[in-house]
Amino acid sequence: MLKVKKMTALKFVDAHVHLSDEEYEGKIEDIVLDAKKSNVVALVSNSMNLKTSIKSLELAEHHAGLVYAALGIHPWNVNTLTDEELQQTTELILKHKQNKAVVAIGEVGLDYKYEKIWDKQMSVFDEMLHLAEKLDLPVIIHSRGTTARIVEMLPSYSLRRVLLHWFSNPISALSKAVEHGYYISEGPPSAYSNGIREVIRKVPITNLLTETDGPVRYFKGPFNGKMTTPAFLPTVVNAVAEVKNIDVSVVAEQICRNFEAFFGVKV
Ligand SMILES: [Zn+2]
């Protein structure tokens, strides 16, 4: 009983979720309500393309103070990206540079599975990183199979705040990322994946954020078969506390502080 009581007093943050995904359409009000009930105090709606960037922005303005927007082009969408859409996305980001609802460029990055369009991926990523530089915005990075490469290339940009979301490997890139002051975020696999738990063990708590990456569906363990929402976060934070062997209230508090430092918002 005591533990449950304590948990309700804690605050949670989701640094990486796709509220703008069409799978959540018609469910946002319930998700937001559930998030609030679970003491989730801030979440960053990431975007995949122009359409979801507009949607993330709308959601952040509608749920000001709880939902924030990250705008950008995901590597999975680079293949179908037209010059016009890239330009319009860039313009959208520039137009909202003073908008407090916009807290980051994301989700952007490189994905090894799409190596056939490597040059285009690279040029879109480069454009997004230049935007982040120019606007001094944090950047949220997808780096499946490309983490080591990305960690090597980032120092050539002047980026003050970098988040490697769902960092999984290699561990050698983790120490380099931490040396550069980058953050990493981990989500539901914290509760059941040995690989992710190893990353959590190694990363300093001051460089760690929590996420859900919803609506990603295939989470296992306690999340099996459930729709992914920010209401998963108390379980994620508990798992982090268990792995790090630190009191859950200390972990929750530190992660909120990290979120504030990274995104520049009060939670
Ligand atoms: Zn994502």
mmCIF file of N, CA, C and O and ligand atoms in Angstrom, residues 16-18 46-48 74 76 107 140-142 165-166 211-216, ligand 1:
data_model
loop_
_atom_site.group_PDB
_atom_site.id
_atom_site.type_symbol
_atom_site.label_atom_id
_atom_site.label_comp_id
_atom_site.label_asym_id
_atom_site.label_seq_id
_atom_site.Cartn_x
_atom_site.Cartn_y
_atom_site.Cartn_z
ATOM 1 N N HIS A 16 9.408 10.992 -25.780
ATOM 2 C CA HIS A 16 9.294 10.539 -27.166
ATOM 3 C C HIS A 16 8.059 9.669 -27.361
ATOM 4 O O HIS A 16 8.053 8.480 -27.035
ATOM 5 N N VAL A 17 7.026 10.280 -27.922
ATOM 6 C CA VAL A 17 5.790 9.559 -28.227
ATOM 7 C C VAL A 17 5.251 10.169 -29.517
ATOM 8 O O VAL A 17 5.581 11.317 -29.844
ATOM 9 N N HIS A 18 4.481 9.400 -30.257
ATOM 10 C CA HIS A 18 3.928 9.919 -31.515
ATOM 11 C C HIS A 18 2.425 10.120 -31.381
ATOM 12 O O HIS A 18 1.642 9.376 -31.970
ATOM 13 N N ASN A 46 6.314 13.569 -31.121
ATOM 14 C CA ASN A 46 7.278 13.587 -32.216
ATOM 15 C C ASN A 46 6.556 13.462 -33.563
ATOM 16 O O ASN A 46 5.420 12.975 -33.624
ATOM 17 N N SER A 47 7.247 13.871 -34.605
ATOM 18 C CA SER A 47 6.629 13.890 -35.930
ATOM 19 C C SER A 47 7.443 13.072 -36.914
ATOM 20 O O SER A 47 8.632 12.820 -36.696
ATOM 21 N N MET A 48 6.758 12.665 -38.000
ATOM 22 C CA MET A 48 7.388 11.803 -39.001
ATOM 23 C C MET A 48 7.567 12.511 -40.336
ATOM 24 O O MET A 48 8.382 12.105 -41.154
ATOM 25 N N HIS A 74 11.216 11.990 -40.439
ATOM 26 C CA HIS A 74 11.797 10.710 -40.009
ATOM 27 C C HIS A 74 12.456 10.014 -41.208
ATOM 28 O O HIS A 74 11.934 10.104 -42.324
ATOM 29 N N TRP A 76 12.299 7.072 -42.185
ATOM 30 C CA TRP A 76 11.378 6.166 -42.874
ATOM 31 C C TRP A 76 10.553 6.886 -43.935
ATOM 32 O O TRP A 76 9.994 6.248 -44.819
ATOM 33 N N GLU A 107 11.107 13.508 -35.143
ATOM 34 C CA GLU A 107 12.166 12.534 -35.028
ATOM 35 C C GLU A 107 12.944 12.515 -36.331
ATOM 36 O O GLU A 107 12.359 12.339 -37.402
ATOM 37 N N ILE A 140 16.006 15.181 -31.532
ATOM 38 C CA ILE A 140 15.651 13.824 -31.094
ATOM 39 C C ILE A 140 15.944 12.872 -32.245
ATOM 40 O O ILE A 140 15.388 12.998 -33.339
ATOM 41 N N ILE A 141 16.831 11.923 -31.986
ATOM 42 C CA ILE A 141 17.417 11.129 -33.066
ATOM 43 C C ILE A 141 17.049 9.648 -33.042
ATOM 44 O O ILE A 141 17.150 8.969 -32.018
ATOM 45 N N HIS A 142 16.650 9.177 -34.232
ATOM 46 C CA HIS A 142 16.428 7.761 -34.506
ATOM 47 C C HIS A 142 17.721 7.229 -35.130
ATOM 48 O O HIS A 142 18.185 7.781 -36.128
ATOM 49 N N HIS A 165 17.253 8.475 -28.994
ATOM 50 C CA HIS A 165 16.087 7.803 -28.426
ATOM 51 C C HIS A 165 16.185 6.287 -28.625
ATOM 52 O O HIS A 165 16.696 5.831 -29.630
ATOM 53 N N TRP A 166 15.708 5.537 -27.629
ATOM 54 C CA TRP A 166 15.729 4.063 -27.631
ATOM 55 C C TRP A 166 17.136 3.554 -27.943
ATOM 56 O O TRP A 166 17.323 2.680 -28.802
ATOM 57 N N GLU A 211 10.636 7.382 -22.159
ATOM 58 C CA GLU A 211 9.795 7.524 -23.353
ATOM 59 C C GLU A 211 8.851 6.328 -23.443
ATOM 60 O O GLU A 211 8.991 5.352 -22.694
ATOM 61 N N THR A 212 7.900 6.416 -24.389
ATOM 62 C CA THR A 212 7.090 5.225 -24.696
ATOM 63 C C THR A 212 7.188 4.851 -26.175
ATOM 64 O O THR A 212 6.969 3.710 -26.540
ATOM 65 N N ASP A 213 7.487 5.844 -27.042
ATOM 66 C CA ASP A 213 7.502 5.651 -28.493
ATOM 67 C C ASP A 213 6.157 5.131 -29.010
ATOM 68 O O ASP A 213 6.092 4.524 -30.074
ATOM 69 N N GLY A 214 5.078 5.363 -28.241
ATOM 70 C CA GLY A 214 3.760 4.971 -28.731
ATOM 71 C C GLY A 214 3.472 5.636 -30.068
ATOM 72 O O GLY A 214 4.004 6.713 -30.338
ATOM 73 N N PRO A 215 2.710 5.018 -30.951
ATOM 74 C CA PRO A 215 1.946 3.785 -30.712
ATOM 75 C C PRO A 215 2.666 2.479 -31.024
ATOM 76 O O PRO A 215 1.989 1.479 -31.287
ATOM 77 N N VAL A 216 3.992 2.415 -30.972
ATOM 78 C CA VAL A 216 4.698 1.132 -31.150
ATOM 79 C C VAL A 216 3.942 0.062 -30.357
ATOM 80 O O VAL A 216 3.580 0.272 -29.206
HETATM 81 ZN ZN ZN B 1 9.676 7.284 -32.550
#
